[in-house]
Coordinates of C-alpha atoms in Angstrom, one line a residue:
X30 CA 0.0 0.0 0.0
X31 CA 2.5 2.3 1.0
X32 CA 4.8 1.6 -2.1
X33 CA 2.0 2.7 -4.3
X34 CA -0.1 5.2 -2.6
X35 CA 0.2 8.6 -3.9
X36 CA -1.0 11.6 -2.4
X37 CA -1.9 13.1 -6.0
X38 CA -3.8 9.7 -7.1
X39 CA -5.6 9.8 -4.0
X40 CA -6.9 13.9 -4.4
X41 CA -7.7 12.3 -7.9
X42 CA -9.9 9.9 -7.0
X43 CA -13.2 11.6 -6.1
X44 CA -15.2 8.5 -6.3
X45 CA -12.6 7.1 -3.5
X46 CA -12.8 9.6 -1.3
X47 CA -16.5 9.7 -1.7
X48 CA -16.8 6.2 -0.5
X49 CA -14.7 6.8 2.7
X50 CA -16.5 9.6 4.0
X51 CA -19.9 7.7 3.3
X52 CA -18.2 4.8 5.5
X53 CA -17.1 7.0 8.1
X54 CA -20.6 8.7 8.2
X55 CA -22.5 5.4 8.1
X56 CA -20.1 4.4 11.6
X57 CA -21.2 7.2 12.9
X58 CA -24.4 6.7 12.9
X59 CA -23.8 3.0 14.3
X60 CA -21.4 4.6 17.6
X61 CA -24.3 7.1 18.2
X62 CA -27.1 4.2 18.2
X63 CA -24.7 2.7 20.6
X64 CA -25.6 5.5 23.2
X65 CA -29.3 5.7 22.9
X66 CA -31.0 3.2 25.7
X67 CA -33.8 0.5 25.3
X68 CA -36.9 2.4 27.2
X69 CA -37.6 1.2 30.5
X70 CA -34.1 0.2 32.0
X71 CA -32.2 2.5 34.4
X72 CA -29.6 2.9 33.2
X73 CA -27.0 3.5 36.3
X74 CA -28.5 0.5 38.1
X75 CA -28.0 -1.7 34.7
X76 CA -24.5 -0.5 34.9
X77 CA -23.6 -1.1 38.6
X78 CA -24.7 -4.8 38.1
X79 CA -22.3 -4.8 34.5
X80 CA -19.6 -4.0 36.5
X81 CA -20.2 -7.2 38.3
X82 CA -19.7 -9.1 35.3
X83 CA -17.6 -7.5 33.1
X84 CA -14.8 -10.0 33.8
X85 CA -16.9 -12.6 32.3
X86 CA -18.1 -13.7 28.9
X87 CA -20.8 -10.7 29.3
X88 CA -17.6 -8.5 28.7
X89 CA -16.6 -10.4 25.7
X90 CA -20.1 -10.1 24.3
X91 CA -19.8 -6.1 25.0
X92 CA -16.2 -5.9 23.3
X93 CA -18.2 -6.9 20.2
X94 CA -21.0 -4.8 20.5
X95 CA -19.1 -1.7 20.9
X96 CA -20.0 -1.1 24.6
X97 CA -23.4 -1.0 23.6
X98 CA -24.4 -4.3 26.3
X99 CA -22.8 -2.5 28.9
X100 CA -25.1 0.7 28.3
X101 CA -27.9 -1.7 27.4
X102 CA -28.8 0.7 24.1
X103 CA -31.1 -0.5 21.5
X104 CA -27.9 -1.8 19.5
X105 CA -27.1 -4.2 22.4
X106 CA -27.8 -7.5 20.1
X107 CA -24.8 -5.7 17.7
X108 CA -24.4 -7.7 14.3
X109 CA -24.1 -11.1 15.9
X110 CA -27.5 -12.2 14.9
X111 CA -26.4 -11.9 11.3
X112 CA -22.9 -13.4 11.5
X113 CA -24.6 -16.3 12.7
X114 CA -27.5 -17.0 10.5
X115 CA -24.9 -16.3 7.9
X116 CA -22.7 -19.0 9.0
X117 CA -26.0 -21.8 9.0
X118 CA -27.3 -21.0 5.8
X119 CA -23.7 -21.4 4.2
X120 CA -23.4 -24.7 5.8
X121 CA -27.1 -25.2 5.3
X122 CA -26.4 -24.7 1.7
X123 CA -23.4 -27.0 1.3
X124 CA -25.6 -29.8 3.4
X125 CA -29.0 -29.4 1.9
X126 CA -29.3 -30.2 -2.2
X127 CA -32.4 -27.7 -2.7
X128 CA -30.3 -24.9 -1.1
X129 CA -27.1 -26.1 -2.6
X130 CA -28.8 -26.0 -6.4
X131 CA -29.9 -22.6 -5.3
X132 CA -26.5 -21.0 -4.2
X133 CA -25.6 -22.3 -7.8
X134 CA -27.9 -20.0 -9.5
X135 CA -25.9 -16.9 -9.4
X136 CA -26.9 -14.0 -8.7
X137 CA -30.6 -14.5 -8.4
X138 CA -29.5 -17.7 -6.3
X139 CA -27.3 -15.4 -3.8
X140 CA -30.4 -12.8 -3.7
X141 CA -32.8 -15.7 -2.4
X142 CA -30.0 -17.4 0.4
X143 CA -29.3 -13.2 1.5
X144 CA -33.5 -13.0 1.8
X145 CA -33.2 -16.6 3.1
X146 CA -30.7 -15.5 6.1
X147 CA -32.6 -12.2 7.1
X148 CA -35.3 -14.3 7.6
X149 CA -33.4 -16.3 10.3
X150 CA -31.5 -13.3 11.5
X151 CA -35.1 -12.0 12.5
X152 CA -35.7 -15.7 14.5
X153 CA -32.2 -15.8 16.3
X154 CA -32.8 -11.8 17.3
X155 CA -36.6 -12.6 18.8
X156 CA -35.3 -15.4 20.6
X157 CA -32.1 -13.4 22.0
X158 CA -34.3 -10.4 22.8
X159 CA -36.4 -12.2 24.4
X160 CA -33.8 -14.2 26.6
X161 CA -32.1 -10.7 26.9
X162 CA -35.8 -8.9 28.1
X163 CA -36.9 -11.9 30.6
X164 CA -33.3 -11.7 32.4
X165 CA -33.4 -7.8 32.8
X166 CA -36.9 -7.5 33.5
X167 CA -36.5 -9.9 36.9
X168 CA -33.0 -8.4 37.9
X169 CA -32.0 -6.3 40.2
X170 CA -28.7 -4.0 41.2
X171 CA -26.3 -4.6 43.7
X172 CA -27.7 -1.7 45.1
X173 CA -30.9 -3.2 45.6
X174 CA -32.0 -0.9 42.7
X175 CA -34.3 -3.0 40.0
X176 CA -32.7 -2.9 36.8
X177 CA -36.5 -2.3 35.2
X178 CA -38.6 -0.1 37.9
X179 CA -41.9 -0.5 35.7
X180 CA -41.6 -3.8 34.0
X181 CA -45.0 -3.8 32.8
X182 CA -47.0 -6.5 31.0
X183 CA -45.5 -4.3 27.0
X184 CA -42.0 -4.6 28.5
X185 CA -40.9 -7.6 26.9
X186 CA -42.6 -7.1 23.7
X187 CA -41.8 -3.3 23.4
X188 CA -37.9 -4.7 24.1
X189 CA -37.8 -7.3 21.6
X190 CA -39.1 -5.2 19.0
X191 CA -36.5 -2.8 19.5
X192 CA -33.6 -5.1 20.1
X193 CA -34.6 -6.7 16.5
X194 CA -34.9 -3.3 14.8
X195 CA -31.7 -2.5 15.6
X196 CA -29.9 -5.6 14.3
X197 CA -31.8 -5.5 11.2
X198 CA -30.8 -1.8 11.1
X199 CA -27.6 -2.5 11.4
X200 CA -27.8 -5.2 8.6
X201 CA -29.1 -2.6 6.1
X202 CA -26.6 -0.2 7.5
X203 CA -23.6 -2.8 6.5
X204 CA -25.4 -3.5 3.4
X205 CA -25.1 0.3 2.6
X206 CA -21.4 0.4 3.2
X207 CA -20.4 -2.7 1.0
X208 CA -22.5 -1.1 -1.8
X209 CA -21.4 2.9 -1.2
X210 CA -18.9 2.7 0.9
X211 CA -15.1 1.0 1.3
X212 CA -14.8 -2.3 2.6
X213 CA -17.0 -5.4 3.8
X214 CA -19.7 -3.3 6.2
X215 CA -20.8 -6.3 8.4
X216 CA -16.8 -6.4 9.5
X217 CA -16.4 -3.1 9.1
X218 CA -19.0 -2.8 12.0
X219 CA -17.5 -5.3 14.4
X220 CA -14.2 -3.4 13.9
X221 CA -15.6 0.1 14.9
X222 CA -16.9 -1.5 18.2
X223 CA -13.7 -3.2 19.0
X224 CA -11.5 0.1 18.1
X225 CA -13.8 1.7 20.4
X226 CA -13.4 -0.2 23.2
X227 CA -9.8 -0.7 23.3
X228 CA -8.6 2.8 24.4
X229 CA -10.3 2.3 27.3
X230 CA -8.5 -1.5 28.1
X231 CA -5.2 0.2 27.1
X232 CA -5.8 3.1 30.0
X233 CA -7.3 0.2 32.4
X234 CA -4.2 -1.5 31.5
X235 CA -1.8 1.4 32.2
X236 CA -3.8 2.2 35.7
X237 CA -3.7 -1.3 37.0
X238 CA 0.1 -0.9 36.5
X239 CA 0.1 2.6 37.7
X240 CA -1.7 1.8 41.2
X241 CA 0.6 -1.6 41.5
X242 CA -2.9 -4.2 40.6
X243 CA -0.4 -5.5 37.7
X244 CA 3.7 -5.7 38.0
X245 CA 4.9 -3.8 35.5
X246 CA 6.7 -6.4 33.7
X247 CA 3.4 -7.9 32.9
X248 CA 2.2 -4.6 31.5
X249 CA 5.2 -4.4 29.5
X250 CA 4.9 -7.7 28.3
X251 CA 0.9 -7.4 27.9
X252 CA 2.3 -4.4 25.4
X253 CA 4.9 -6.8 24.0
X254 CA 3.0 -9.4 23.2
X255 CA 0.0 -7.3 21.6
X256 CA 2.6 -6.1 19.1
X257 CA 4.5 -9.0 18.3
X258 CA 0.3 -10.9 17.9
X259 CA -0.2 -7.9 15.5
X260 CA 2.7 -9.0 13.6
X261 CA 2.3 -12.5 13.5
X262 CA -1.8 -11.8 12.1
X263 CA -0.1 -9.7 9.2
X264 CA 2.5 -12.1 8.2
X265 CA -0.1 -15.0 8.6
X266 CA -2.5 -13.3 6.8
X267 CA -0.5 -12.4 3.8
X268 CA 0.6 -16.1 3.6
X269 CA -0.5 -17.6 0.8
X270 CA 0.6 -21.9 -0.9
X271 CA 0.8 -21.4 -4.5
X272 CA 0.2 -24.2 -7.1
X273 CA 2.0 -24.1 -10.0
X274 CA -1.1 -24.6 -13.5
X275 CA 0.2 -25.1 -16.5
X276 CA -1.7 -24.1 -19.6
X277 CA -1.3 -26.2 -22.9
X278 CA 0.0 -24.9 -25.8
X279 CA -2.9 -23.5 -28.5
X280 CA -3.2 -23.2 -32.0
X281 CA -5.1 -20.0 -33.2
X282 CA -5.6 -19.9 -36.9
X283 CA -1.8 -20.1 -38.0
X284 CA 0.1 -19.1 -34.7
X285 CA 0.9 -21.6 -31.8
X286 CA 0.5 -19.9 -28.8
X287 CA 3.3 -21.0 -26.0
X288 CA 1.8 -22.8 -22.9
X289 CA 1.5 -20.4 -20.0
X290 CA 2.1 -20.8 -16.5
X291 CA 0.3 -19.5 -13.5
X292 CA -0.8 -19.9 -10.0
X293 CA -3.5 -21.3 -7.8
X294 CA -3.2 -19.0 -4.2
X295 CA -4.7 -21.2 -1.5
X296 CA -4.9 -18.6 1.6
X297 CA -3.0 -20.2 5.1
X298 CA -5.9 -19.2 6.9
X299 CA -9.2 -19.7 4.6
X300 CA -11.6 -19.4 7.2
X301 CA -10.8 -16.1 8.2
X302 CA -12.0 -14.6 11.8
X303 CA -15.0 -16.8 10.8
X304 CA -14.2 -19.7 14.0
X305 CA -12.9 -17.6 16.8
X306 CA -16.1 -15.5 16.4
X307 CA -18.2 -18.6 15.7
X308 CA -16.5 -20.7 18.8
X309 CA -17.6 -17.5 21.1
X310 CA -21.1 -17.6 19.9
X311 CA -21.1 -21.1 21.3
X312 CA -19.5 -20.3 24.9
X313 CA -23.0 -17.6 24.9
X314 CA -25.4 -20.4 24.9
X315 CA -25.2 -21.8 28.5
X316 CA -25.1 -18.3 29.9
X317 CA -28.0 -17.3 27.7
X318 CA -30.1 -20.6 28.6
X319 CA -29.4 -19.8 32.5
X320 CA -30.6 -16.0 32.0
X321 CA -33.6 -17.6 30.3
X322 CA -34.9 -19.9 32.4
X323 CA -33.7 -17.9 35.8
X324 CA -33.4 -18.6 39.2
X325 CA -34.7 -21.9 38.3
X326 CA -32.4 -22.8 36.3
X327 CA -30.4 -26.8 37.2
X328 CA -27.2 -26.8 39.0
X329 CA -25.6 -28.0 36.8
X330 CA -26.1 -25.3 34.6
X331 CA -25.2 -22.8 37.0
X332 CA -22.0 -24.5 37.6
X333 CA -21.5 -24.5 34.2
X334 CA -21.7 -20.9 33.4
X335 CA -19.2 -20.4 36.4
X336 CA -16.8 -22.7 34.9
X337 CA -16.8 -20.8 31.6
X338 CA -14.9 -17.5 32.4
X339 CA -12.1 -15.9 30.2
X340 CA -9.1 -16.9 31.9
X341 CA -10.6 -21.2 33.5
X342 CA -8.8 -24.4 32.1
X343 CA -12.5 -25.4 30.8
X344 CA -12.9 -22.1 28.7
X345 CA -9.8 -22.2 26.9
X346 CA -10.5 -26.2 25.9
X347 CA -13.9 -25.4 24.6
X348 CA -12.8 -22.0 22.9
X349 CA -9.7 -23.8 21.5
X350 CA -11.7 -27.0 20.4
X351 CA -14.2 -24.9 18.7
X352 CA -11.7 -22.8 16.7
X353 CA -10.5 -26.0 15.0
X354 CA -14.0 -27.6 14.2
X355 CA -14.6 -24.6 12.9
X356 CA -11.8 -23.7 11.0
X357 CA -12.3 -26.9 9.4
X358 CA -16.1 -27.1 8.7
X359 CA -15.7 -23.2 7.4
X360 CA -12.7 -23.9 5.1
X361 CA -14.5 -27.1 3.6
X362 CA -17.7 -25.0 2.7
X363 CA -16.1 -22.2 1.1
X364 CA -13.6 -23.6 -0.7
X365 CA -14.8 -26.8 -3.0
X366 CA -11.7 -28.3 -4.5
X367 CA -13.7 -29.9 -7.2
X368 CA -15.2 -27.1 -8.2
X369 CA -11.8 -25.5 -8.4
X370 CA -10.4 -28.8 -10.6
X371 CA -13.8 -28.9 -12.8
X372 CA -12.6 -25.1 -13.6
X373 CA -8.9 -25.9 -14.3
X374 CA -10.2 -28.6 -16.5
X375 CA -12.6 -26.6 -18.3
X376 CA -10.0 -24.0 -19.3
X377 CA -7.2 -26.2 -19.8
X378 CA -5.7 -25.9 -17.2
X379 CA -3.5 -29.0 -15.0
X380 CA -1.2 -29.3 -12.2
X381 CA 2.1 -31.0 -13.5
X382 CA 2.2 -35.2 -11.9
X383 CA -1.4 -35.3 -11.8
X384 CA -4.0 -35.8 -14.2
X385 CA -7.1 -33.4 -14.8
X386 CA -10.3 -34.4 -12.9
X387 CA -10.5 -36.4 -9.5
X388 CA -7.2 -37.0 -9.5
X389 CA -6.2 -33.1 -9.4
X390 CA -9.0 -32.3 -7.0
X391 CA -7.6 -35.3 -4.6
X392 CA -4.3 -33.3 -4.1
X393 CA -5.8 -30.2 -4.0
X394 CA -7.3 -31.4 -0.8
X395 CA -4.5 -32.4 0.5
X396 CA -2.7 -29.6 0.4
X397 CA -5.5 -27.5 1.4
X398 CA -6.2 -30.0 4.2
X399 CA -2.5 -29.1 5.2
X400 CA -2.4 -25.6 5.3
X401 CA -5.6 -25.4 7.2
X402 CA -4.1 -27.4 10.1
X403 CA -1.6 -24.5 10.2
X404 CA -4.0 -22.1 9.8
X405 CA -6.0 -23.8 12.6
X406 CA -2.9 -24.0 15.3
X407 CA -1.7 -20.0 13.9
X408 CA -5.8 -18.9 14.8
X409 CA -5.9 -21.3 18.0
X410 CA -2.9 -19.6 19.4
X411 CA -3.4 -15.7 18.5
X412 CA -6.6 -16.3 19.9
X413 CA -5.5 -18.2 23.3
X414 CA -2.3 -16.7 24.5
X415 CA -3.8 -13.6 25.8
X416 CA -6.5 -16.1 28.1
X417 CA -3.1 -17.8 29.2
X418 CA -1.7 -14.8 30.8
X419 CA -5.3 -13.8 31.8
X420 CA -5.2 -17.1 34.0
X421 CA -1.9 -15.6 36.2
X422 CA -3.6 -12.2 36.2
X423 CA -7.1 -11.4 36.3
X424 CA -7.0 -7.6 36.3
X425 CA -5.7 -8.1 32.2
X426 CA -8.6 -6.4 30.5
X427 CA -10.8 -9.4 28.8
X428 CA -10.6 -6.5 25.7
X429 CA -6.8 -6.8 25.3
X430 CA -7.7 -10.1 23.6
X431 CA -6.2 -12.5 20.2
X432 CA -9.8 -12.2 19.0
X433 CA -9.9 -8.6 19.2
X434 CA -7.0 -8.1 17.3
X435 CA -7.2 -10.9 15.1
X436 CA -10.7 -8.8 13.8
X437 CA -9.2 -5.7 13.7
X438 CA -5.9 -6.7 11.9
X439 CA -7.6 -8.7 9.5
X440 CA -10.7 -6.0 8.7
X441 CA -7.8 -3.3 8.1
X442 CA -5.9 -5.9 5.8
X443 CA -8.7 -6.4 3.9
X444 CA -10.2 -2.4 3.9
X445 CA -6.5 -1.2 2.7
X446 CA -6.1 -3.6 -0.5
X447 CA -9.8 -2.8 -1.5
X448 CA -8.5 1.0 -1.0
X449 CA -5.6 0.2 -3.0
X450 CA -7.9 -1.5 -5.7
X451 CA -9.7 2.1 -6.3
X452 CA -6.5 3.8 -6.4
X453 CA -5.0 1.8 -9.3
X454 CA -8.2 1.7 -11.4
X455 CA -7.9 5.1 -10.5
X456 CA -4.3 5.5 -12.1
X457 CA -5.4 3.3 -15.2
X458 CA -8.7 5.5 -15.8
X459 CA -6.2 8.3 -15.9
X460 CA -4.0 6.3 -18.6
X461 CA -6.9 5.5 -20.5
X462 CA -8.1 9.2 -20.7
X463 CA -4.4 10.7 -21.5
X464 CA -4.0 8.2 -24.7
X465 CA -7.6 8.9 -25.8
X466 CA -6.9 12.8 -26.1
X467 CA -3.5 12.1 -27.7
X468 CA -5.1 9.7 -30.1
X469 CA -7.4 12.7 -30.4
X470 CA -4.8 15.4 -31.6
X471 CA -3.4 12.9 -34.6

């Protein structure tokens, strides 16, 4: 980026800088929404009995939401809903045939599963506004204060509604900033609440040292270890197993074309931020089945939800197991190496040693079956070493964590090379416009 950004280029390119201030005006909107309440909680007492669980995977849920759970604001839900009915309908679609003959429709087929996975965005947000509603509705402060003084008989409804509008808002609002804007909007989103809430971990950080709650070698090494993970995401990231196609030679009319050579990229990490924020999801649902049954919830299940805390053995198994099943299942359903060999064949195309067909799809899976299990081990560890240290030292902000940056190292990645995209079509519009007028004056 930096090699081939250009100050000039970039005053140029009025479309560009069109589509960044639409993107910053759009997240805006999304931070302020973060600030407006849901009507009926009190506020302060809400936030007194936060602070009781802000250690815990409420915290984590918050860090995603932009602070907007800890202020219970009508953006509390955040984009989760979404992410997740997006992630079952693209298994849905690589499990079920109908849906699966569907997705291979093009774009009317991707129209119908989008339409498909807002209709199941709307189900998961009813049921987790309604599990949300129920809990805060029947709680009460430390304080003694009741976190809802008139929960009347249109609490609940009038709370659900409102936590659903907002995720669907904020659907159409990433929608918006795909289509006008710069970059993927749904991650775009996450990354603004995380950004957010990070300058505030980094001055808890520095206090805890400051007032002696933390050694200082540990906030030094906290420090260290946040830039050397920042790193290690870029380097990862950028990592790429190239397979060498050959191309045949071709005949057209009287000239024989020499056979060319190129590559097949196959990304270390396919999956993306796609199984850390898929295997957090999944440490939710015993907290969210205990606020949704209540006081009478089993032991068990009580236990349960104690056991699972940033920073216990019991966390970090199921949060590490889940980023490799994950990582897996996610890799397998986005990338279809017989698909990919069916193309190669159809143009041509062949990897040298192995024939066109099954055979070339066979070792394309097992190189991509390869790399994944060091994508899986580089996502497992980002995303664990920070709960490691967090075991020793509980006062570590549950912010300063490998999922945090993983999101936000990987949205910028991504939001930089689609900037640097406009800025060369940019350059080559300008090309194109130059030779026309010279063209003109012969």
């Amino acid at each position: 980026m930096a090699s081939n950004f250009s100050f000039g280029n970039f005053a140029k390119a009025d479309e560009l800088r069109k589509r960044i201030l639409f993107t910053l005006g759009a997240l805006i909107v999304y931070r302020l929404g973060t600030f407006i309440p849901i009507p009926g909680v009190d506020p302060v007492a809400f936030a007194e009995l936060f602070q009781t669980q802000t250690g815990g995977l409420l915290g984590t849920f918050n860090l995603f939401s932009g602070g907007a759970t800890e202020r219970m604001a009508i953006l509390a839900l955040n984009i989760m809903p979404y992410i997740s009915a997006s992630i079952i309908m693209q298994m849905m679609s690589s499990l079920i045939p109908s849906l699966e003959a569907i997705k291979k429709e093009g774009e009317s087929g991707r129209r119908q599963i989008n339409q498909y996975t807002r209709y199941l965005t709307v189900f998961l947000a009813v049921v987790q506004g309604y599990f949300i509603a129920a809990t805060v509705a029947g709680q009460t402060a430390p304080g003694g204060l009741p976190i809802v003084p008139n929960a009347g008989p249109f609490f609940i409804p009038s709370t659900v509604i409102t936590l659903v509008g907002g995720v669907m808002f904020l659907v159409w609002l990433g929608e918006q900033i795909t289509a006008r804007g710069i970059g993927n909007g749904i991650s775009l989103i996450i990354f603004a609440g995380i950004i957010a809430e990070l300058p505030r971990a980094a001055a808890g950080l520095l206090t805890s040292g400051s007032t002696g709650a933390l050694p200082v070698f540990v906030v030094l090494l906290v420090i260290g270890l946040a830039i050397a993970l920042i790193a290690f995401v870029v380097f990862m990231e950028r990592s790429q197993r190239r397979l060498l196609v050959q191309y045949p030679r071709r005949q057209q009319g009287n000239k024989m074309t020499q056979g060319e050579k190129s590559h097949l990229p196959l990304k270390l990490n396919t999956a993306g931020v796609i199984p850390p924020i898929f295997a957090s999801s999944l440490l939710f649902l015993p907290a969210t089945a205990q606020g949704a049954i209540g006081t009478d919830a089993p032991l068990w299940l009580q236990d349960l939800v104690g056991s699972i805390t940033p920073g216990s053995w019991l966390y970090i198994a199921i949060y590490g197991a889940g980023i490799i099943f994950f990582c897996f299942l996610y890799t397998s359903i986005v990338f279809n190496p017989e698909d990919t060999a069916d193309t190669l064949k159809q143009y041509g195309g062949y990897i040298q040693g192995y024939r066109p067909g099954a055979r070339t799809a066979e070792y394309i899976d097992y190189v991509l079956t390869r790399i994944t299990c060091i994508g899986a081990a580089y996502l497992t560890f980002v995303c664990l070493m920070p709960e490691f240290l967090r075991m020793q030292y509980d006062a570590i902000p549950v912010y300063l964590g490998g999922t945090s940056l993983l999101i936000v190292v990987t949205v910028t990645l991504d939001t930089v090379q689609q900037i640097q995209g406009h800025l060369l079509a940019q350059q080559y519009e300008s090309l194109i416009k130059k030779s026309k007028l010279r063209g003109a004056r012969r």
